[in-house]
PDB file of C-alpha atoms in Angstrom:
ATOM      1  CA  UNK I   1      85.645  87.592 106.479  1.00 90.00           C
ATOM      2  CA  UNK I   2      86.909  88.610 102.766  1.00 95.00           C
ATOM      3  CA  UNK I   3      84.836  92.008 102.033  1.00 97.00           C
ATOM      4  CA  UNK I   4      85.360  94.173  99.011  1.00 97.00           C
ATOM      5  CA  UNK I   5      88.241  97.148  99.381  1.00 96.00           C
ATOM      6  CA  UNK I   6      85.439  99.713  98.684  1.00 96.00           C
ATOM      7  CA  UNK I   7      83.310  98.590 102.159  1.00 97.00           C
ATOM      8  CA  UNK I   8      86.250  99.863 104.400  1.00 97.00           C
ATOM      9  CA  UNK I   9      87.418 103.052 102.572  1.00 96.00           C
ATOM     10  CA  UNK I  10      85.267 104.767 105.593  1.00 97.00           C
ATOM     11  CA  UNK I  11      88.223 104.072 107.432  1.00 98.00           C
ATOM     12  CA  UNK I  12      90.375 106.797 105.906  1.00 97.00           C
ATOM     13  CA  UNK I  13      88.318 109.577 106.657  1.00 95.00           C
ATOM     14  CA  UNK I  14      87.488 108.043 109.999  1.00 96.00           C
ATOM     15  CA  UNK I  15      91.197 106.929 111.065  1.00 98.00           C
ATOM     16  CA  UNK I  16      92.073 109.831 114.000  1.00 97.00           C
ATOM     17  CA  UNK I  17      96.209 109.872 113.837  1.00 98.00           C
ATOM     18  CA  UNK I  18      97.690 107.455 111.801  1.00 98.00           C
ATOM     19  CA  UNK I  19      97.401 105.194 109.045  1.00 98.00           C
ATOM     20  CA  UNK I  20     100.162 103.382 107.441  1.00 98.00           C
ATOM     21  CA  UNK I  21     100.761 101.000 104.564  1.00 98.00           C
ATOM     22  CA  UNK I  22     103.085  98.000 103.862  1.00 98.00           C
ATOM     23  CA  UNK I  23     103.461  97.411 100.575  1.00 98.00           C
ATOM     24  CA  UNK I  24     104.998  93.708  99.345  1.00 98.00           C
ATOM     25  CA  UNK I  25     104.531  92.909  95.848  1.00 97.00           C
ATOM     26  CA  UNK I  26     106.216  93.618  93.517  1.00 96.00           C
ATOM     27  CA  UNK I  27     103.005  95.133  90.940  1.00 96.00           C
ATOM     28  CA  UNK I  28      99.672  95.906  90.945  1.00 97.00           C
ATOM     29  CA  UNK I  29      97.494  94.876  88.313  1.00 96.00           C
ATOM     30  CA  UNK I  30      95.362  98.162  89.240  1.00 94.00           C
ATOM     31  CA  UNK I  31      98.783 100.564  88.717  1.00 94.00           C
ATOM     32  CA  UNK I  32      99.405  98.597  85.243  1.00 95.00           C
ATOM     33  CA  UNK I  33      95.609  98.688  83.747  1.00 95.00           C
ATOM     34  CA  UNK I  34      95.965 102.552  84.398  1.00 93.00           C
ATOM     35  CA  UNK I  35      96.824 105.067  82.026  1.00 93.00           C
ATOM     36  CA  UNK I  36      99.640 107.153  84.442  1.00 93.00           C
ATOM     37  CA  UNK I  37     101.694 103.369  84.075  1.00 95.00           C
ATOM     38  CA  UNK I  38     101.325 103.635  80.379  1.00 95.00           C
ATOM     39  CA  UNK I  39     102.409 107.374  80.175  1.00 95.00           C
ATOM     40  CA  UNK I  40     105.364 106.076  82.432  1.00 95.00           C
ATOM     41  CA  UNK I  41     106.158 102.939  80.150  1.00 95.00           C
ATOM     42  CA  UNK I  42     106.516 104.998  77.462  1.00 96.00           C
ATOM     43  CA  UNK I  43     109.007 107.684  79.781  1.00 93.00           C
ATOM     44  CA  UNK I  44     106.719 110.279  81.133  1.00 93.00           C
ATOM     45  CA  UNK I  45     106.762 111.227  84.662  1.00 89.00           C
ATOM     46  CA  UNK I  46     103.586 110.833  86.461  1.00 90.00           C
ATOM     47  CA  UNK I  47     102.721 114.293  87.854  1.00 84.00           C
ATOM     48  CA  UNK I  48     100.592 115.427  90.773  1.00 82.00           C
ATOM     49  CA  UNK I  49      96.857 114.906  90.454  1.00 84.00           C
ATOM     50  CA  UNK I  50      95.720 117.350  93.331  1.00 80.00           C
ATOM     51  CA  UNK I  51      92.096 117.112  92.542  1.00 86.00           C
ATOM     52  CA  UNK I  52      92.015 113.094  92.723  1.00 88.00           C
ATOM     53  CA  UNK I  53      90.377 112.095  96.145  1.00 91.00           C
ATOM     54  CA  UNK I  54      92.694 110.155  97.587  1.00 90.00           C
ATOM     55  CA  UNK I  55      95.189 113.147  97.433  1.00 88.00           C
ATOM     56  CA  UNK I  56      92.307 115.809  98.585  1.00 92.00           C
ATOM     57  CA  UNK I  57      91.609 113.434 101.871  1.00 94.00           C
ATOM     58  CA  UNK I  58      95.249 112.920 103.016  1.00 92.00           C
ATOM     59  CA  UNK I  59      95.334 116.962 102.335  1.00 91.00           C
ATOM     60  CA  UNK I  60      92.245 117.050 104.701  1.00 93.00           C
ATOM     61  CA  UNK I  61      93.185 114.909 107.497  1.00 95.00           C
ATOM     62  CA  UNK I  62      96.945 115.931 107.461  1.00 93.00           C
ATOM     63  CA  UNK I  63      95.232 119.756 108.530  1.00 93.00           C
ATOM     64  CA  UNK I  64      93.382 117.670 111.089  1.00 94.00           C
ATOM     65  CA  UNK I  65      96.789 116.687 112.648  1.00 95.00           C
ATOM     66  CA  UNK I  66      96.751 112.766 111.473  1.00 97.00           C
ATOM     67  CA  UNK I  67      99.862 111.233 108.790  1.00 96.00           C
ATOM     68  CA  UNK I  68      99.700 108.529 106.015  1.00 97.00           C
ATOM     69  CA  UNK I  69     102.296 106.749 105.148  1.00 97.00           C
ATOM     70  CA  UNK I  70     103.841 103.827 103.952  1.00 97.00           C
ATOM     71  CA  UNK I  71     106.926 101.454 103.486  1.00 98.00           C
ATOM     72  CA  UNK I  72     107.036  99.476  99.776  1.00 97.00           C
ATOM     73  CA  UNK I  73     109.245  96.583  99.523  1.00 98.00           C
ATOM     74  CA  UNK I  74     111.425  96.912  96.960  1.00 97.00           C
ATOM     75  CA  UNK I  75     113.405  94.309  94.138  1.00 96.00           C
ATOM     76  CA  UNK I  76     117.025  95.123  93.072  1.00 94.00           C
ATOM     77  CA  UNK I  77     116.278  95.754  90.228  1.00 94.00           C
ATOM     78  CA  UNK I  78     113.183  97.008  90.732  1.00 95.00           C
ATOM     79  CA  UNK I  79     110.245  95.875  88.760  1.00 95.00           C
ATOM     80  CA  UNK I  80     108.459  98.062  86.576  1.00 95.00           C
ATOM     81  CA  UNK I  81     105.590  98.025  88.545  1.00 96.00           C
ATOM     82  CA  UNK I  82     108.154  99.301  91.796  1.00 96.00           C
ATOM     83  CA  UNK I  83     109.451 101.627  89.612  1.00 93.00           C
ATOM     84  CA  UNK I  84     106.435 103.559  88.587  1.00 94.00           C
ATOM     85  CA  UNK I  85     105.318 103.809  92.597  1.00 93.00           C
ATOM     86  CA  UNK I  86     108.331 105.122  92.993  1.00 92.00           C
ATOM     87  CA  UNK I  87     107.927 107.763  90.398  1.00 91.00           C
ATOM     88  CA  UNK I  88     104.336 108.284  91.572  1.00 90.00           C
ATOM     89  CA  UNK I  89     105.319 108.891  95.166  1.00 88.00           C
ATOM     90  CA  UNK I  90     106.284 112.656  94.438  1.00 78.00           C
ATOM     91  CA  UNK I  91     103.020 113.175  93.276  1.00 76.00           C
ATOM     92  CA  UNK I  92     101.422 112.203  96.437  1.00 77.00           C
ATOM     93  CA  UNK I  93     101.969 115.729  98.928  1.00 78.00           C
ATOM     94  CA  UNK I  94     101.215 114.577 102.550  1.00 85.00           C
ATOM     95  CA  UNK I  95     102.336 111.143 102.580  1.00 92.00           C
ATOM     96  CA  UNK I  96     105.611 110.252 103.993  1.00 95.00           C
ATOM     97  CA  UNK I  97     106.379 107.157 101.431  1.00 95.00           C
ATOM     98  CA  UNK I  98     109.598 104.785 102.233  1.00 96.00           C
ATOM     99  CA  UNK I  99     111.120 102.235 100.769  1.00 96.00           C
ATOM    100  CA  UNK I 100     112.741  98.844 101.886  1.00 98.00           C
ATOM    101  CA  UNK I 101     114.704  96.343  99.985  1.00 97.00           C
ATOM    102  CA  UNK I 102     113.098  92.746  99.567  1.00 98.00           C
ATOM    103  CA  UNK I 103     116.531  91.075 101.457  1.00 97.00           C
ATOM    104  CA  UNK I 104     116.177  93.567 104.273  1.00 98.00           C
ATOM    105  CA  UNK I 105     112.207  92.802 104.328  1.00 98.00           C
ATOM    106  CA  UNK I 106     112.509  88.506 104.822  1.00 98.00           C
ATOM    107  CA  UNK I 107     116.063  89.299 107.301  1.00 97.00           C
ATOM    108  CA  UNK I 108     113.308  91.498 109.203  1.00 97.00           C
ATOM    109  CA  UNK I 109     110.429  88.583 109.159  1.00 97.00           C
ATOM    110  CA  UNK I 110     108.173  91.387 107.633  1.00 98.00           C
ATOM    111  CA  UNK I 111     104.587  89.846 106.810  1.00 97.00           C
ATOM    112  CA  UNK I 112     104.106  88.966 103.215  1.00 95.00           C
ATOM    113  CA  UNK I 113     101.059  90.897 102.489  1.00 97.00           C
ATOM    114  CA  UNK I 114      99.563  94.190 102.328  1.00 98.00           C
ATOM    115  CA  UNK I 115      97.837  95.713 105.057  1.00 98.00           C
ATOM    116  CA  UNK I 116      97.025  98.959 106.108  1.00 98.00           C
ATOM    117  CA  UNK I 117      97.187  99.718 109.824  1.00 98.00           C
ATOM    118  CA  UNK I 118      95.058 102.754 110.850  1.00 98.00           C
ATOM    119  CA  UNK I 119      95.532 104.296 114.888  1.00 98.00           C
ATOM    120  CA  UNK I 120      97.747 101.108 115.452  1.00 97.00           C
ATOM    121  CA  UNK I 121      94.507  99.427 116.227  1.00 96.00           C
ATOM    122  CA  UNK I 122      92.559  98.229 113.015  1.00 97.00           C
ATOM    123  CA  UNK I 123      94.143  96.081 110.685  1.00 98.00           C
ATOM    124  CA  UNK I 124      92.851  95.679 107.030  1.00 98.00           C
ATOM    125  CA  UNK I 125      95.034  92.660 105.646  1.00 98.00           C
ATOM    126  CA  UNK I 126      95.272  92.342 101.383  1.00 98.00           C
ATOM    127  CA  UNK I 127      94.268  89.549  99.360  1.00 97.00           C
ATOM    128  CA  UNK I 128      95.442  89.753  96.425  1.00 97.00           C
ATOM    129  CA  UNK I 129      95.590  86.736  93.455  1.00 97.00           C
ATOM    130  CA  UNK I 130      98.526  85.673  91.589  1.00 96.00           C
ATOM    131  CA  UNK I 131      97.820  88.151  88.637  1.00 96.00           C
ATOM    132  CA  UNK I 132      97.937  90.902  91.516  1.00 96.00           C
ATOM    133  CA  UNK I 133      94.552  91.895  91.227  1.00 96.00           C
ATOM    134  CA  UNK I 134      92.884  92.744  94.977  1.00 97.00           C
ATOM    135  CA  UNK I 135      90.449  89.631  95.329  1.00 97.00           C
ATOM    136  CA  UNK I 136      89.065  91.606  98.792  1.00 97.00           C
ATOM    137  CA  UNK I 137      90.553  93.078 102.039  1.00 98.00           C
ATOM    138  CA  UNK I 138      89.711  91.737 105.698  1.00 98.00           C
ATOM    139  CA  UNK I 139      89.532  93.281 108.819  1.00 98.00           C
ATOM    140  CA  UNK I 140      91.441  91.983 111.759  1.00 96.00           C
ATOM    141  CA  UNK I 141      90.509  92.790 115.003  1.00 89.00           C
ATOM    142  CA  UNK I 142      92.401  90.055 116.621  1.00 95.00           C
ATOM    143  CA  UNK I 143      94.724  91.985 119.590  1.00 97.00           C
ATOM    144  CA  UNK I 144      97.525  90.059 118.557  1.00 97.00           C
ATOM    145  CA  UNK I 145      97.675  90.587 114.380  1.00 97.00           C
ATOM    146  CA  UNK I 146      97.135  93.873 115.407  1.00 98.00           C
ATOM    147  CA  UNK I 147     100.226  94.126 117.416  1.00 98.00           C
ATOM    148  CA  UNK I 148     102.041  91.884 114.826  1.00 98.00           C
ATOM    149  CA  UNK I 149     101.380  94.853 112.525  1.00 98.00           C
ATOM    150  CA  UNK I 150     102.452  97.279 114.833  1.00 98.00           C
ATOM    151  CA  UNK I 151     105.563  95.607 115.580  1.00 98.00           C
ATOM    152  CA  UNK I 152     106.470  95.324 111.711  1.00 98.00           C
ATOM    153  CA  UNK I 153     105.813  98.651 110.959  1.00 98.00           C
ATOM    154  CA  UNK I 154     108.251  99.906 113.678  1.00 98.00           C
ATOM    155  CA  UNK I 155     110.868  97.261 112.396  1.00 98.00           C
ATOM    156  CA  UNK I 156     110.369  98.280 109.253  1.00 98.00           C
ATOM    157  CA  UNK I 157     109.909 102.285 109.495  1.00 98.00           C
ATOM    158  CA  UNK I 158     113.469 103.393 110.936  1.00 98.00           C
ATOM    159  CA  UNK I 159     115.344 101.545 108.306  1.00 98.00           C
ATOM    160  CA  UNK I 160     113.099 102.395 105.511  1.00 97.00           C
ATOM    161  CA  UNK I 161     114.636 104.931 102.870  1.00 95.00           C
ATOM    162  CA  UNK I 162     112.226 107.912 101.722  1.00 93.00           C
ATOM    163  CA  UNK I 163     111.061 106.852  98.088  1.00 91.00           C
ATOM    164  CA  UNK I 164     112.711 110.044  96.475  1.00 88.00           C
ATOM    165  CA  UNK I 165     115.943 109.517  97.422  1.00 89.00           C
ATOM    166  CA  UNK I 166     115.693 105.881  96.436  1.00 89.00           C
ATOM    167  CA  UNK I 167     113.761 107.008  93.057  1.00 86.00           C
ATOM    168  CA  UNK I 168     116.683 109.722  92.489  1.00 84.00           C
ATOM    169  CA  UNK I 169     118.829 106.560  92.482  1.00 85.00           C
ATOM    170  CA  UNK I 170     117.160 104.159  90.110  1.00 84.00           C
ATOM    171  CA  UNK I 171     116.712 107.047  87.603  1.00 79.00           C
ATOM    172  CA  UNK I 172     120.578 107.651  87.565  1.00 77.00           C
ATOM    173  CA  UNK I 173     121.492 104.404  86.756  1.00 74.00           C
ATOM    174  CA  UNK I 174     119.229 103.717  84.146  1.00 61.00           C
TER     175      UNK I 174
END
């Protein structure tokens, strides 16, 4: 059942040791609307925003002994919209952030939507339109999409570059 993202953000505060995301498109129609994109568009960096919740609960439940993090799929080039997460991912302390080149994603059989996996037990899959706007999230409780997640993320983890080093990179050859 297709529910709005905001009626399972309970489930980062409430996740006990891990929750990781896999990120396949190539945009999001949320990062581009925003005004960080804009300031990066036009060349500025996007800095840290430690008071923003998002960054204050990974904070949190990183001194609880739990980890975020994530592995984006990545164009070569990158899009715009790749190359602004990338930029962004400095800014967000406590998150281990990879990335994984779009070839090395389909020779993997990686899933072709976001989901975030939280304890390696509750699976929130994406929906998200052709304009890459988030149309809803569902949760999947379903033992074996669960462990289809969990098996992609540990395909996808130990050959997954840390966005910084992949960001350094990009920014050197443009």
């Amino acid at each position: 059942m297709l529910v709005p993202f905001e009626a399972i953000t309970h489930l980062f505060a409430e996740f006990e040791h891990t929750a990781f995301r896999l990120e396949t498109r190539r945009g999001y129609a949320s990062d581009r609307a925003g005004a960080r994109f804009q300031a990066f568009m036009r060349g500025a960096e996007p800095g840290p925003e430690p008071g923003n919740p998002w960054h204050v609960n990974v904070r949190e439940k990183a001194e609880q002994g739990a980890s975020f993090s994530r592995v984006r799929i990545i164009d070569s080039p990158p899009t715009d919209g790749q190359r602004f997460l990338m930029a962004a991912a400095a800014a967000n302390p406590g998150e281990d952030i990879r990335v994984l080149a779009r070839a090395e994603a389909v020779r993997l059989e990686l899933p072709a939507y976001d989901f975030w996996l939280f304890d390696s037990r509750t699976l929130v899959r994406f929906h998200i339109d052709d304009q890459d706007v988030t149309t809803g999230v569902e949760v999947v409780d379903d033992p074996a999409e669960v462990l289809a997640a969990c098996r992609a993320r540990d395909r996808a983890w130990p050959l997954a570059t840390p966005s910084d080093e992949v960001w350094a990179q990009v920014r050197s050859s443009v």
